[in-house]
Coordinates of C-alpha atoms and ligand atoms in Angstrom, one line a residue:
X119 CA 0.0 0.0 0.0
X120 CA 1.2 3.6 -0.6
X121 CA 2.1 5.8 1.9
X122 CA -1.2 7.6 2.9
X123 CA -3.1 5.4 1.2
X124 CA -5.8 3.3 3.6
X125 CA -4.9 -0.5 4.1
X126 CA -8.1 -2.9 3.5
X127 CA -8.1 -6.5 5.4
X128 CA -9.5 -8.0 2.2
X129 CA -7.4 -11.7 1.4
X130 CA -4.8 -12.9 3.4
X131 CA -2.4 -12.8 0.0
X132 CA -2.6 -9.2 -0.4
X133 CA 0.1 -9.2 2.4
X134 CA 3.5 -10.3 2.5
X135 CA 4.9 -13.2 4.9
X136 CA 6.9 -10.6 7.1
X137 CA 3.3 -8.5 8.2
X138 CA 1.1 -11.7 8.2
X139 CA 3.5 -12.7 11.0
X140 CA 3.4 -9.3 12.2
X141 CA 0.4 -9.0 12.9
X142 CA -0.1 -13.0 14.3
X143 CA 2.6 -11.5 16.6
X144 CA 0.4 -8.1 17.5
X145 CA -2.5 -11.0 18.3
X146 CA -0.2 -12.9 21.3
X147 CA 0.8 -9.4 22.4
X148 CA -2.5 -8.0 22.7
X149 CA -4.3 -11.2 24.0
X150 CA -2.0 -11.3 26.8
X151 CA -2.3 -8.0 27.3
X152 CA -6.5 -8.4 27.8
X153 CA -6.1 -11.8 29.5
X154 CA -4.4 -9.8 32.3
X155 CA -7.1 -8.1 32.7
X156 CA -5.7 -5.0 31.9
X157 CA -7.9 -2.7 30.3
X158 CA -5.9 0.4 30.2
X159 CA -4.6 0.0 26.4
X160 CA -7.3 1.8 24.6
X161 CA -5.7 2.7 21.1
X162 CA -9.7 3.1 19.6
X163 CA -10.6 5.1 21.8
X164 CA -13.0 7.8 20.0
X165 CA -13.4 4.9 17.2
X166 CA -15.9 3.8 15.4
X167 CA -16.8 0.6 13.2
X168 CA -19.7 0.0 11.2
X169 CA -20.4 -3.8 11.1
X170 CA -22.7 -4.6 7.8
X171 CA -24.2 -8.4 7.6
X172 CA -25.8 -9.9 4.9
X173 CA -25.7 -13.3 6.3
X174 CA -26.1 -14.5 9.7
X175 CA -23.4 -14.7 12.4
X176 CA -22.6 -15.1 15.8
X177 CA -18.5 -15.8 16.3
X178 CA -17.7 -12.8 13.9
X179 CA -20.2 -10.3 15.0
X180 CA -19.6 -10.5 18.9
X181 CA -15.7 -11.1 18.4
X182 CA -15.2 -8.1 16.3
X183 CA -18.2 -5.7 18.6
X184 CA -16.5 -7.1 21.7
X185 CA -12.8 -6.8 20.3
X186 CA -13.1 -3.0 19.1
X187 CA -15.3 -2.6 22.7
X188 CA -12.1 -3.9 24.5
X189 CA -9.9 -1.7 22.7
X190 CA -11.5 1.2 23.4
X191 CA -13.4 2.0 20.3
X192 CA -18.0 1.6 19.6
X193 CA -19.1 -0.9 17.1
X194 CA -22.2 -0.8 14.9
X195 CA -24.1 -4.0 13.9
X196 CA -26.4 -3.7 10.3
X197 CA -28.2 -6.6 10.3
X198 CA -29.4 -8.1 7.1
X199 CA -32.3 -6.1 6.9
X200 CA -31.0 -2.8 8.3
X201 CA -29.2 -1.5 5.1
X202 CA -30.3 -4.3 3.0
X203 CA -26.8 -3.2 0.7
X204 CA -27.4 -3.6 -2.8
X205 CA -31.5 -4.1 -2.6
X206 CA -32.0 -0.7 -0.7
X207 CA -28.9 1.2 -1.4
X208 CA -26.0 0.5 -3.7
X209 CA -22.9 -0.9 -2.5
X210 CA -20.8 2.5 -3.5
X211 CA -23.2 4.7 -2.0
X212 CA -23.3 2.7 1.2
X213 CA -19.6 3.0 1.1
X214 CA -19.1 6.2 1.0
X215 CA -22.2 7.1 3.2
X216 CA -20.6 4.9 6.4
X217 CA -17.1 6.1 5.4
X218 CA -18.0 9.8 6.6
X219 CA -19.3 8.5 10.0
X220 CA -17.0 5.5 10.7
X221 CA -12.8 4.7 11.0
X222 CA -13.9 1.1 9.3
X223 CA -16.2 -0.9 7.7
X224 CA -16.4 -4.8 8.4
X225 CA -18.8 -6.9 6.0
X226 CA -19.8 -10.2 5.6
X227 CA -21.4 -10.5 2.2
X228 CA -22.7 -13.4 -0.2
X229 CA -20.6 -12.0 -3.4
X230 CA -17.1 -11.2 -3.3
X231 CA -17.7 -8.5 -5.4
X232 CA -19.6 -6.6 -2.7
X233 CA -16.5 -6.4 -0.7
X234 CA -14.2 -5.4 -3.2
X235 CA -17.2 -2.7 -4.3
X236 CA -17.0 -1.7 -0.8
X237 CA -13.3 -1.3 -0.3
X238 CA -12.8 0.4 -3.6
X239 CA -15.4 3.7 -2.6
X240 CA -14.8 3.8 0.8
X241 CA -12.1 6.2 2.2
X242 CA -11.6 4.3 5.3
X243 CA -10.0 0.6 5.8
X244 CA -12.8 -2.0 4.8
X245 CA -12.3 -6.0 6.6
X246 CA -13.6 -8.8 5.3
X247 CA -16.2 -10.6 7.5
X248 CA -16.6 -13.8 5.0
X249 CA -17.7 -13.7 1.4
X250 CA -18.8 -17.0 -1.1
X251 CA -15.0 -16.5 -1.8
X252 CA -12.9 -16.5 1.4
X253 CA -12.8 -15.6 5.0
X254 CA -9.2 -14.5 5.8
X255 CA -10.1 -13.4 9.7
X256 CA -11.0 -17.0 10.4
X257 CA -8.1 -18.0 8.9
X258 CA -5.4 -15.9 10.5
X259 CA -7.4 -17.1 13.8
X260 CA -7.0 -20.2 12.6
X261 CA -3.2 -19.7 12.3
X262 CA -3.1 -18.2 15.6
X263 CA -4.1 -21.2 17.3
X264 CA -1.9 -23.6 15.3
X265 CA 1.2 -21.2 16.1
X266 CA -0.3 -21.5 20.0
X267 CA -1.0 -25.1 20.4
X268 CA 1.8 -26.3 17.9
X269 CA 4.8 -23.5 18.2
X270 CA 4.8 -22.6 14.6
X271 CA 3.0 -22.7 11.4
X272 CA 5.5 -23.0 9.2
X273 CA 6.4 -26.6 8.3
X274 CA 2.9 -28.3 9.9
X275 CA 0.8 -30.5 7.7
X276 CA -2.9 -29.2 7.6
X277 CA -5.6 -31.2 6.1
X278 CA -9.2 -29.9 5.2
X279 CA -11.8 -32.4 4.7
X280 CA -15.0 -31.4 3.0
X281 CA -16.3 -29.1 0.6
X282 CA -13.8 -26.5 -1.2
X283 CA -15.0 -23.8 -0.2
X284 CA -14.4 -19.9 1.2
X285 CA -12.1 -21.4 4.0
X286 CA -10.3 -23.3 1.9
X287 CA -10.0 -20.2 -0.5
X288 CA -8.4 -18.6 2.6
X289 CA -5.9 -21.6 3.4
X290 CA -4.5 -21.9 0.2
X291 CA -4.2 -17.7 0.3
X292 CA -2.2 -18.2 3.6
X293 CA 0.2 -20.6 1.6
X294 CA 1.0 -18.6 -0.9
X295 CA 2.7 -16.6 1.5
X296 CA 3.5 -18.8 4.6
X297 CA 5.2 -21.9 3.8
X298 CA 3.2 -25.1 5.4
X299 CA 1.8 -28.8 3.7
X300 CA -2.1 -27.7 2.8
X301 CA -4.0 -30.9 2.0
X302 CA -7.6 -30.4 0.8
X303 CA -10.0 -33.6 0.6
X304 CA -12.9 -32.7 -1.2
X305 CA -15.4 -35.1 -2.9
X306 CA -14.9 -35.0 -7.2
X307 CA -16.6 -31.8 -8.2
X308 CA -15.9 -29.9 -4.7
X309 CA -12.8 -28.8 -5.2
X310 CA -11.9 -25.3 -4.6
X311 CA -11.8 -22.5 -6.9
X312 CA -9.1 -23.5 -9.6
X313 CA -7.3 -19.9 -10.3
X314 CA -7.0 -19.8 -6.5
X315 CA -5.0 -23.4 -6.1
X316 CA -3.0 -22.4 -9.2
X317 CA -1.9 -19.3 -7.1
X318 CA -0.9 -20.9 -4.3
X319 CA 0.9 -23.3 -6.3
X320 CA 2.6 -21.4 -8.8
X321 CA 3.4 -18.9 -5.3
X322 CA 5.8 -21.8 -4.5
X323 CA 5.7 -21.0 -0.8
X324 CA 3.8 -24.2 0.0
X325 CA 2.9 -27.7 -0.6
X326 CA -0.2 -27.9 -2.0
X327 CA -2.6 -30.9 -2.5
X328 CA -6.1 -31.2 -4.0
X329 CA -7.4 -34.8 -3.5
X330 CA -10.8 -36.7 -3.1
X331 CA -8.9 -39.5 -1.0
X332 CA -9.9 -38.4 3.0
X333 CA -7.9 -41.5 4.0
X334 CA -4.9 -41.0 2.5
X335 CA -4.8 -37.3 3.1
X336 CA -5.1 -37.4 6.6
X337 CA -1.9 -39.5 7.5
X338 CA 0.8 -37.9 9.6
X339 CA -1.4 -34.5 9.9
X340 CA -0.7 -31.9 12.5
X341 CA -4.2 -30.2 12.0
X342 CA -7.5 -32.0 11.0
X343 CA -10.2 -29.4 9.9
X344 CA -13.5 -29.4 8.7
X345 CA -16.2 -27.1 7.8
X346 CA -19.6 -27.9 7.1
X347 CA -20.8 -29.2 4.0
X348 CA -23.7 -26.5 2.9
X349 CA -22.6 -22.6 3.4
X350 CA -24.6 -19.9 3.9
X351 CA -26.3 -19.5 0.8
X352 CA -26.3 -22.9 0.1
X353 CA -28.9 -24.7 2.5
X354 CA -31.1 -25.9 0.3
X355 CA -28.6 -28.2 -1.1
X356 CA -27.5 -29.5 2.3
X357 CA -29.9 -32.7 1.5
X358 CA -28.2 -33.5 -1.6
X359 CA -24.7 -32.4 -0.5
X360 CA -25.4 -35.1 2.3
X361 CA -25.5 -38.0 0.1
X362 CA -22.6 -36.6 -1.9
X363 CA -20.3 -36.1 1.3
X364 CA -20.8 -39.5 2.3
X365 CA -17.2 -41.2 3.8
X366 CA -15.8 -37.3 3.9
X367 CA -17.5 -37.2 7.9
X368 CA -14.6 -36.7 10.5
X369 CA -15.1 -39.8 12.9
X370 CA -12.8 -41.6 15.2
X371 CA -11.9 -43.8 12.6
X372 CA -10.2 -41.1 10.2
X373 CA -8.3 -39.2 13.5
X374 CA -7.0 -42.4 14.2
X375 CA -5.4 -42.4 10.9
X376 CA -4.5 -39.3 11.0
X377 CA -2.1 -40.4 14.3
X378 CA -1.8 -39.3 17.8
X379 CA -0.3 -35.6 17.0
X380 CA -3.4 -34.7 14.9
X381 CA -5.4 -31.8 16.8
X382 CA -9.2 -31.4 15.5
X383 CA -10.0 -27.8 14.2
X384 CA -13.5 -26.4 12.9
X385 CA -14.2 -23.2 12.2
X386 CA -17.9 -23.0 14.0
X387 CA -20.5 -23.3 13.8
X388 CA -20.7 -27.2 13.6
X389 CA -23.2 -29.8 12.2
X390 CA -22.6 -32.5 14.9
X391 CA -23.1 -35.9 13.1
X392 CA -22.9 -34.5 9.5
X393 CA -18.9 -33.2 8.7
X394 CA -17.8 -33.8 12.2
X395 CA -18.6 -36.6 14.6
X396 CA -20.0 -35.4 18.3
X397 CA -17.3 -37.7 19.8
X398 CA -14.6 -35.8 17.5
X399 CA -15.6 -32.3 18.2
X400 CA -15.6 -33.1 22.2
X401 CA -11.9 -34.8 22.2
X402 CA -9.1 -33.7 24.1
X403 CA -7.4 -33.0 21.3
X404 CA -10.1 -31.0 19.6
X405 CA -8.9 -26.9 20.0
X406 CA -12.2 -25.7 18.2
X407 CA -13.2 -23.7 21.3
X408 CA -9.8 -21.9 22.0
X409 CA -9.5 -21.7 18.0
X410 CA -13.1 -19.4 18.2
X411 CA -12.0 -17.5 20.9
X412 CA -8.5 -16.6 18.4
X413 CA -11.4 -14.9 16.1
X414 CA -11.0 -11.7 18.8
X415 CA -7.3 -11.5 19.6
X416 CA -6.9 -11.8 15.7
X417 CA -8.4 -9.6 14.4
X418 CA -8.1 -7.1 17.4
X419 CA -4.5 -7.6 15.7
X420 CA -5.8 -6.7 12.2
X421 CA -8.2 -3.8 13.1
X422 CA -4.8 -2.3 14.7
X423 CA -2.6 -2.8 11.2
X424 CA -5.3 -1.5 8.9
X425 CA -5.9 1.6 11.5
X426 CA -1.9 1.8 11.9
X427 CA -1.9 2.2 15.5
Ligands
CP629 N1 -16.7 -19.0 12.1 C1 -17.5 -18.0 11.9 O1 -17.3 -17.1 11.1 O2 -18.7 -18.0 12.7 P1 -19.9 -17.1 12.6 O3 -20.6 -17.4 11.3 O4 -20.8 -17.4 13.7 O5 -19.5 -15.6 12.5
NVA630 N1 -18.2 -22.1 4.9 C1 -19.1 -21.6 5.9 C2 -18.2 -20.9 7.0 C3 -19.0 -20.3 8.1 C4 -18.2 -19.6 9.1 C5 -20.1 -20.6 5.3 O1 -19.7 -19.8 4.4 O2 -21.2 -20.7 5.7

């Protein structure tokens, strides 16, 4: 970014390794800074953030209103029928309406488009909430905890089982600028978005695997994550996708061939009995919870690098 110019929180890949591990830095700093129970460090004080939601939430929304809270700074929620962006109002004008009043924007969206509409008339720094495309917050969470419960990112084997979808979009964004072994296990025809694998491929940071063996892919992980099958937006195929999906559920069967280093991760919320089995999600070596709290101390980090404080 040019000097001056605002800094968006848009795709994990729009940053280089050296701030992505920066800011996951910021995050341990700051999270042990709140956990003291210190609340003296108020750098948004004065600050406001307008939080617009097309979709529903609950992990994003109260991590990023209580984050900015913590911080010192007010947040807005716009719940899907408050501004109604793009039926009510265009996305431009909404932009640059909540620009005037607000230091940033946060949006969770069904087109990725409506971000990048977003960031490009808004004057102030826009994050990215989730979109059909990626989810970069969870995902630097995400890294957070691995870098917690593991000591480091780089080097660990992380497998995704399920659909291809927006957090896998974010994973294989992370590897194309972290180096670590991404594995995605995706039923034929699930497979994430191609452009984005060739990316992170061609970005030879990473290894990279695309494969519809859940089996094989698991072996000798360090991280074993799933998602659910049917987004937001994408319910009324969950029936369908159900039959599809079959053999990609995470049971006790697949950790075990994972092996005994393999922690469970999810990003939340869960379909118990559908991706993940209940008895997964509850074992001792599942981090989901402390992996959801990360959401807040993450991007507490990111709201500080895009407000450069
Ligand atoms: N993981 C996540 O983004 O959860 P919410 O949909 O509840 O925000
Ligand atoms: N892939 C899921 C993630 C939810 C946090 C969705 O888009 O609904």
């Amino acid at each position: 970014t040019a000097k001056g110019e605002k800094k968006d929180f848009l795709h994990i890949s729009d940053f280089d390794k050296a701030t992505i591990l920066k800011i996951l830095d910021r995050a341990v700093e700051v999270k042990a800074h709140l956990k003291s129970g210190d609340r003296s460090f108020a750098p948004f004080k004065g600050k406001t953030m307008a939080m617009i939601f097309a979709k529903p939430s609950m992990r994003t929304r109260v991590s990023f209103e209580t984050g900015f809270f913590l911080l010192g700074g007010h947040a807005i929620y716009l719940g899907p029928n408050d501004i109604q962006m793009g039926k009510r109002e265009e996305t431009r004008d909404v932009a640059r309406v909540l620009s005037r009043y607000n230091d940033i924007l946060m949006a969770r969206v069904f087109a990725h488009q409506d971000i990048l509409d977003l960031a490009k008339y808004s004057t102030v720094p826009v994050i990215n909430g989730l979109t059909d495309y990626n989810h970069p917050c969870q995902i630097m969470a995400d890294a957070l905890t691995i870098i917690e419960h593991i000591g480091r990112l780089e080097g660990t084997k992380v497998v995704y089982v399920g659909d291809g979808n927006n957090i896998v979009h974010s994973w294989l964004l992370l590897a194309s600028v972290v180096p670590f072994h991404f594995v995605c296990a995706c039923p034929k025809g699930f497979e994430p978005d191609k452009e984005t694998v060739d990316k992170a491929q061609k970005a030879g940071i990473s290894k990279i695997e695309i494969t519809n063996d859940p089996k094989e892919a698991v072996k000798d992980a360090d991280v074993v994550y799933s998602d659910v099958w049917a987004s937001m937006g994408q319910k009324e195929e969950a029936a369908y996708r159900r039959q599809v999906f079959q053999g990609f559920q995470i049971d006790e069967g697949l950790m075990k061939i994972a092996g005994p280093k393999a922690y469970f991760m999810h990003c939340l919320p869960a379909e118990r009995g559908v991706e993940v089995t209940d008895s997964v999600i509850e074992a001792p070596n599942s981090i989901v919870f402390p992996q959801a709290e990360n959401r807040m101390h993450a991007q507490n980090a990111i709201m500080l690098h895009v407000l450069g404080v």
